[in-house]
GROMACS .gro file of C-alpha atoms in nm:
model
  269
    1UNK     CA    1   0.000   0.000   0.000
    2UNK     CA    2   0.285   0.242   0.076
    3UNK     CA    3   0.449   0.163  -0.257
    4UNK     CA    4   0.121   0.212  -0.443
    5UNK     CA    5   0.080   0.549  -0.269
    6UNK     CA    6   0.416   0.663  -0.409
    7UNK     CA    7   0.653   0.579  -0.121
    8UNK     CA    8   0.926   0.408  -0.324
    9UNK     CA    9   1.138   0.356  -0.011
   10UNK     CA   10   0.888   0.099   0.123
   11UNK     CA   11   1.044  -0.243   0.193
   12UNK     CA   12   0.923  -0.560   0.359
   13UNK     CA   13   1.259  -0.598   0.529
   14UNK     CA   14   1.360  -0.832   0.810
   15UNK     CA   15   1.256  -1.063   0.967
   16UNK     CA   16   1.005  -1.161   0.695
   17UNK     CA   17   1.270  -1.171   0.423
   18UNK     CA   18   1.472  -1.427   0.627
   19UNK     CA   19   1.193  -1.682   0.611
   20UNK     CA   20   1.266  -1.994   0.404
   21UNK     CA   21   0.920  -2.042   0.256
   22UNK     CA   22   0.702  -1.888  -0.015
   23UNK     CA   23   0.631  -1.581   0.198
   24UNK     CA   24   1.004  -1.520   0.239
   25UNK     CA   25   1.056  -1.562  -0.137
   26UNK     CA   26   0.778  -1.313  -0.203
   27UNK     CA   27   0.926  -1.065   0.046
   28UNK     CA   28   1.270  -1.081  -0.113
   29UNK     CA   29   1.127  -1.045  -0.464
   30UNK     CA   30   0.916  -0.752  -0.352
   31UNK     CA   31   1.213  -0.574  -0.197
   32UNK     CA   32   1.422  -0.632  -0.510
   33UNK     CA   33   1.141  -0.494  -0.726
   34UNK     CA   34   1.096  -0.188  -0.501
   35UNK     CA   35   1.470  -0.120  -0.505
   36UNK     CA   36   1.477  -0.135  -0.884
   37UNK     CA   37   1.172   0.091  -0.914
   38UNK     CA   38   1.327   0.349  -0.682
   39UNK     CA   39   1.651   0.347  -0.880
   40UNK     CA   40   1.470   0.386  -1.214
   41UNK     CA   41   1.248   0.672  -1.096
   42UNK     CA   42   1.542   0.850  -0.930
   43UNK     CA   43   1.747   0.814  -1.248
   44UNK     CA   44   1.459   0.953  -1.456
   45UNK     CA   45   1.420   1.257  -1.231
   46UNK     CA   46   1.794   1.316  -1.228
   47UNK     CA   47   1.806   1.291  -1.608
   48UNK     CA   48   1.523   1.542  -1.652
   49UNK     CA   49   1.687   1.784  -1.410
   50UNK     CA   50   2.036   1.755  -1.557
   51UNK     CA   51   1.927   1.775  -1.921
   52UNK     CA   52   1.701   2.071  -1.848
   53UNK     CA   53   1.982   2.259  -1.673
   54UNK     CA   54   2.229   2.181  -1.951
   55UNK     CA   55   1.991   2.307  -2.221
   56UNK     CA   56   1.959   2.649  -2.061
   57UNK     CA   57   2.313   2.760  -2.160
   58UNK     CA   58   2.290   2.690  -2.536
   59UNK     CA   59   1.942   2.847  -2.537
   60UNK     CA   60   2.081   3.168  -2.388
   61UNK     CA   61   2.354   3.174  -2.654
   62UNK     CA   62   2.092   3.111  -2.922
   63UNK     CA   63   1.899   3.420  -2.808
   64UNK     CA   64   2.213   3.633  -2.838
   65UNK     CA   65   2.288   3.496  -3.185
   66UNK     CA   66   1.927   3.558  -3.285
   67UNK     CA   67   1.946   3.926  -3.189
   68UNK     CA   68   2.270   3.965  -3.389
   69UNK     CA   69   2.104   3.800  -3.689
   70UNK     CA   70   1.809   4.042  -3.663
   71UNK     CA   71   2.046   4.340  -3.681
   72UNK     CA   72   2.234   4.216  -3.986
   73UNK     CA   73   1.955   4.032  -4.168
   74UNK     CA   74   1.742   4.189  -4.439
   75UNK     CA   75   1.365   4.206  -4.467
   76UNK     CA   76   1.355   3.855  -4.608
   77UNK     CA   77   1.504   3.719  -4.285
   78UNK     CA   78   1.243   3.871  -4.053
   79UNK     CA   79   0.984   3.592  -4.080
   80UNK     CA   80   1.221   3.293  -4.035
   81UNK     CA   81   1.402   3.472  -3.750
   82UNK     CA   82   1.070   3.542  -3.577
   83UNK     CA   83   0.987   3.173  -3.611
   84UNK     CA   84   1.321   3.077  -3.457
   85UNK     CA   85   1.251   3.316  -3.171
   86UNK     CA   86   0.907   3.164  -3.105
   87UNK     CA   87   1.043   2.810  -3.103
   88UNK     CA   88   1.330   2.915  -2.876
   89UNK     CA   89   1.089   3.070  -2.626
   90UNK     CA   90   0.868   2.761  -2.641
   91UNK     CA   91   1.167   2.538  -2.569
   92UNK     CA   92   1.270   2.764  -2.280
   93UNK     CA   93   0.916   2.743  -2.138
   94UNK     CA   94   0.924   2.363  -2.169
   95UNK     CA   95   1.254   2.348  -1.982
   96UNK     CA   96   1.112   2.569  -1.709
   97UNK     CA   97   0.813   2.340  -1.671
   98UNK     CA   98   1.034   2.033  -1.655
   99UNK     CA   99   1.238   2.190  -1.377
  100UNK     CA  100   0.922   2.292  -1.191
  101UNK     CA  101   0.786   1.938  -1.216
  102UNK     CA  102   1.115   1.793  -1.093
  103UNK     CA  103   1.125   2.030  -0.796
  104UNK     CA  104   0.768   1.946  -0.698
  105UNK     CA  105   0.847   1.576  -0.725
  106UNK     CA  106   1.132   1.620  -0.481
  107UNK     CA  107   1.059   1.580  -0.112
  108UNK     CA  108   1.291   1.871  -0.045
  109UNK     CA  109   1.058   2.131  -0.201
  110UNK     CA  110   0.932   2.363   0.072
  111UNK     CA  111   0.842   2.705  -0.069
  112UNK     CA  112   0.765   2.979   0.179
  113UNK     CA  113   0.396   2.983   0.269
  114UNK     CA  114   0.190   3.301   0.277
  115UNK     CA  115  -0.175   3.398   0.292
  116UNK     CA  116  -0.303   3.408  -0.069
  117UNK     CA  117  -0.625   3.580  -0.175
  118UNK     CA  118  -0.760   3.326  -0.423
  119UNK     CA  119  -1.019   3.559  -0.576
  120UNK     CA  120  -0.759   3.825  -0.650
  121UNK     CA  121  -0.509   3.572  -0.788
  122UNK     CA  122  -0.777   3.412  -1.005
  123UNK     CA  123  -0.877   3.756  -1.134
  124UNK     CA  124  -0.518   3.826  -1.243
  125UNK     CA  125  -0.491   3.489  -1.416
  126UNK     CA  126  -0.822   3.538  -1.598
  127UNK     CA  127  -0.725   3.891  -1.707
  128UNK     CA  128  -0.408   3.752  -1.869
  129UNK     CA  129  -0.606   3.467  -2.028
  130UNK     CA  130  -0.860   3.710  -2.176
  131UNK     CA  131  -0.586   3.892  -2.363
  132UNK     CA  132  -0.468   3.562  -2.511
  133UNK     CA  133  -0.823   3.438  -2.582
  134UNK     CA  134  -0.932   3.748  -2.774
  135UNK     CA  135  -0.680   3.676  -3.050
  136UNK     CA  136  -0.869   3.352  -3.122
  137UNK     CA  137  -1.218   3.498  -3.096
  138UNK     CA  138  -1.285   3.347  -2.752
  139UNK     CA  139  -1.395   3.500  -2.422
  140UNK     CA  140  -1.316   3.413  -2.059
  141UNK     CA  141  -1.570   3.481  -1.783
  142UNK     CA  142  -1.509   3.482  -1.407
  143UNK     CA  143  -1.758   3.436  -1.124
  144UNK     CA  144  -1.644   3.457  -0.760
  145UNK     CA  145  -1.906   3.356  -0.501
  146UNK     CA  146  -1.726   3.516  -0.206
  147UNK     CA  147  -1.371   3.601  -0.097
  148UNK     CA  148  -1.150   3.308   0.004
  149UNK     CA  149  -0.786   3.268   0.103
  150UNK     CA  150  -0.546   2.977   0.132
  151UNK     CA  151  -0.208   2.947   0.297
  152UNK     CA  152   0.056   2.843   0.050
  153UNK     CA  153   0.291   2.946  -0.229
  154UNK     CA  154   0.159   3.228  -0.455
  155UNK     CA  155   0.390   3.116  -0.737
  156UNK     CA  156   0.278   2.752  -0.728
  157UNK     CA  157  -0.090   2.848  -0.705
  158UNK     CA  158  -0.059   3.091  -0.995
  159UNK     CA  159   0.110   2.824  -1.206
  160UNK     CA  160  -0.162   2.570  -1.119
  161UNK     CA  161  -0.443   2.808  -1.214
  162UNK     CA  162  -0.272   2.943  -1.527
  163UNK     CA  163  -0.210   2.594  -1.663
  164UNK     CA  164  -0.577   2.495  -1.630
  165UNK     CA  165  -0.719   2.820  -1.769
  166UNK     CA  166  -0.472   2.838  -2.060
  167UNK     CA  167  -0.537   2.473  -2.141
  168UNK     CA  168  -0.911   2.548  -2.161
  169UNK     CA  169  -0.854   2.854  -2.380
  170UNK     CA  170  -0.625   2.667  -2.619
  171UNK     CA  171  -0.887   2.395  -2.677
  172UNK     CA  172  -1.198   2.615  -2.684
  173UNK     CA  173  -1.347   2.664  -3.034
  174UNK     CA  174  -1.356   3.015  -3.177
  175UNK     CA  175  -1.664   3.211  -3.074
  176UNK     CA  176  -1.711   3.021  -2.747
  177UNK     CA  177  -1.653   3.108  -2.383
  178UNK     CA  178  -1.435   2.959  -2.109
  179UNK     CA  179  -1.617   2.981  -1.776
  180UNK     CA  180  -1.412   3.016  -1.457
  181UNK     CA  181  -1.592   3.009  -1.121
  182UNK     CA  182  -1.495   2.995  -0.755
  183UNK     CA  183  -1.720   2.889  -0.471
  184UNK     CA  184  -1.672   2.773  -0.111
  185UNK     CA  185  -1.794   2.435   0.011
  186UNK     CA  186  -1.749   2.214   0.315
  187UNK     CA  187  -1.484   1.943   0.286
  188UNK     CA  188  -1.644   1.595   0.257
  189UNK     CA  189  -1.439   1.445   0.543
  190UNK     CA  190  -1.362   1.743   0.768
  191UNK     CA  191  -1.508   2.060   0.916
  192UNK     CA  192  -1.264   2.274   0.718
  193UNK     CA  193  -1.404   2.467   0.422
  194UNK     CA  194  -1.266   2.420   0.074
  195UNK     CA  195  -1.230   2.659  -0.218
  196UNK     CA  196  -1.394   2.503  -0.523
  197UNK     CA  197  -1.256   2.636  -0.853
  198UNK     CA  198  -1.405   2.513  -1.181
  199UNK     CA  199  -1.279   2.584  -1.533
  200UNK     CA  200  -1.501   2.476  -1.821
  201UNK     CA  201  -1.448   2.505  -2.195
  202UNK     CA  202  -1.686   2.414  -2.475
  203UNK     CA  203  -1.450   2.204  -2.679
  204UNK     CA  204  -1.488   1.840  -2.784
  205UNK     CA  205  -1.413   1.705  -2.435
  206UNK     CA  206  -1.198   1.403  -2.358
  207UNK     CA  207  -1.269   1.028  -2.395
  208UNK     CA  208  -1.387   0.893  -2.059
  209UNK     CA  209  -1.104   0.640  -2.046
  210UNK     CA  210  -0.849   0.923  -2.066
  211UNK     CA  211  -0.987   1.147  -1.790
  212UNK     CA  212  -0.784   0.989  -1.508
  213UNK     CA  213  -0.462   1.021  -1.709
  214UNK     CA  214  -0.496   1.390  -1.798
  215UNK     CA  215  -0.272   1.489  -1.507
  216UNK     CA  216   0.012   1.248  -1.582
  217UNK     CA  217   0.337   1.400  -1.716
  218UNK     CA  218   0.370   1.391  -2.098
  219UNK     CA  219   0.030   1.225  -2.144
  220UNK     CA  220  -0.147   1.335  -2.460
  221UNK     CA  221  -0.512   1.269  -2.532
  222UNK     CA  222  -0.481   1.364  -2.898
  223UNK     CA  223  -0.145   1.393  -3.071
  224UNK     CA  224  -0.279   1.622  -3.341
  225UNK     CA  225  -0.475   1.842  -3.101
  226UNK     CA  226  -0.188   1.891  -2.859
  227UNK     CA  227   0.057   1.966  -3.139
  228UNK     CA  228  -0.178   2.231  -3.272
  229UNK     CA  229  -0.205   2.393  -2.926
  230UNK     CA  230   0.165   2.353  -2.852
  231UNK     CA  231   0.100   2.123  -2.558
  232UNK     CA  232   0.336   1.850  -2.444
  233UNK     CA  233   0.140   1.719  -2.145
  234UNK     CA  234   0.319   1.902  -1.863
  235UNK     CA  235   0.084   2.185  -1.763
  236UNK     CA  236  -0.185   1.975  -1.596
  237UNK     CA  237   0.078   1.751  -1.434
  238UNK     CA  238   0.230   2.059  -1.270
  239UNK     CA  239  -0.120   2.168  -1.162
  240UNK     CA  240  -0.181   1.837  -0.987
  241UNK     CA  241   0.154   1.846  -0.803
  242UNK     CA  242   0.097   2.206  -0.693
  243UNK     CA  243  -0.259   2.143  -0.573
  244UNK     CA  244  -0.161   1.827  -0.385
  245UNK     CA  245   0.128   2.014  -0.220
  246UNK     CA  246  -0.137   2.251  -0.080
  247UNK     CA  247  -0.343   1.960   0.054
  248UNK     CA  248  -0.602   1.979  -0.223
  249UNK     CA  249  -0.725   1.767  -0.511
  250UNK     CA  250  -0.786   1.819  -0.882
  251UNK     CA  251  -1.006   1.624  -1.123
  252UNK     CA  252  -1.170   1.649  -1.464
  253UNK     CA  253  -1.501   1.545  -1.616
  254UNK     CA  254  -1.688   1.588  -1.940
  255UNK     CA  255  -1.965   1.843  -1.882
  256UNK     CA  256  -2.318   1.714  -1.964
  257UNK     CA  257  -2.370   2.010  -2.198
  258UNK     CA  258  -2.037   1.960  -2.373
  259UNK     CA  259  -1.676   2.052  -2.310
  260UNK     CA  260  -1.426   1.962  -2.039
  261UNK     CA  261  -1.460   2.081  -1.680
  262UNK     CA  262  -1.159   2.079  -1.445
  263UNK     CA  263  -1.221   2.120  -1.071
  264UNK     CA  264  -0.960   2.225  -0.815
  265UNK     CA  265  -1.031   2.188  -0.443
  266UNK     CA  266  -0.808   2.372  -0.195
  267UNK     CA  267  -0.842   2.390   0.185
  268UNK     CA  268  -0.900   2.745   0.307
  269UNK     CA  269  -0.667   2.920   0.548
   0.00000   0.00000   0.00000
């Protein structure tokens, strides 16, 4: 159960592993499997971190070379140089997300906690999303039931909210609206109140079998759709890590009237 919950250090250990029967064999095999799993996951995280750090230096040099090329290039070079700049920024953003995901996967991550006004933060995120949505003929609405605050990291919370809202905007058809709402509800298993944030688009939705996997790193529901939107399957994974770090939960469902609805639940301060 500990291993299934993500504790890769879980071992059966002694004295069960010393037994000379089937239970002892099972215990030794389990410990060997757990050891191998821990090594593989640690190696994967280390690889992501190291590669991401190493890519930052050549990207910085590429930006400098790009600016020099803009100065010396003619009018015919403007369009391809702009394209290089966009792809460079996209790669830099991807590296940043990889590093954020690696830091949140590490047990050592402990950002400073502060009191965060969720309504105000959500308003800022929606204002930025509206600017982006207008270029595609979409709108973003915001409804806040009443003020609410959580205790946590403003940066992590902003990233979590931005990823969900931008994901909805990128998949919303032209001429439609993305609805963002915040309410307050009682937690199902405690007296503490929870902030309930919902983000709904009016796109094609997601196959039911894929809903539980939306928040896994690098998972893509549709290769063609995510390529068109520039997605690589990291935004929602970062959202889940950030929300769980704050003691909350995140989930997704297909709305009965069409589109995908993502719900974030965060315990109030």
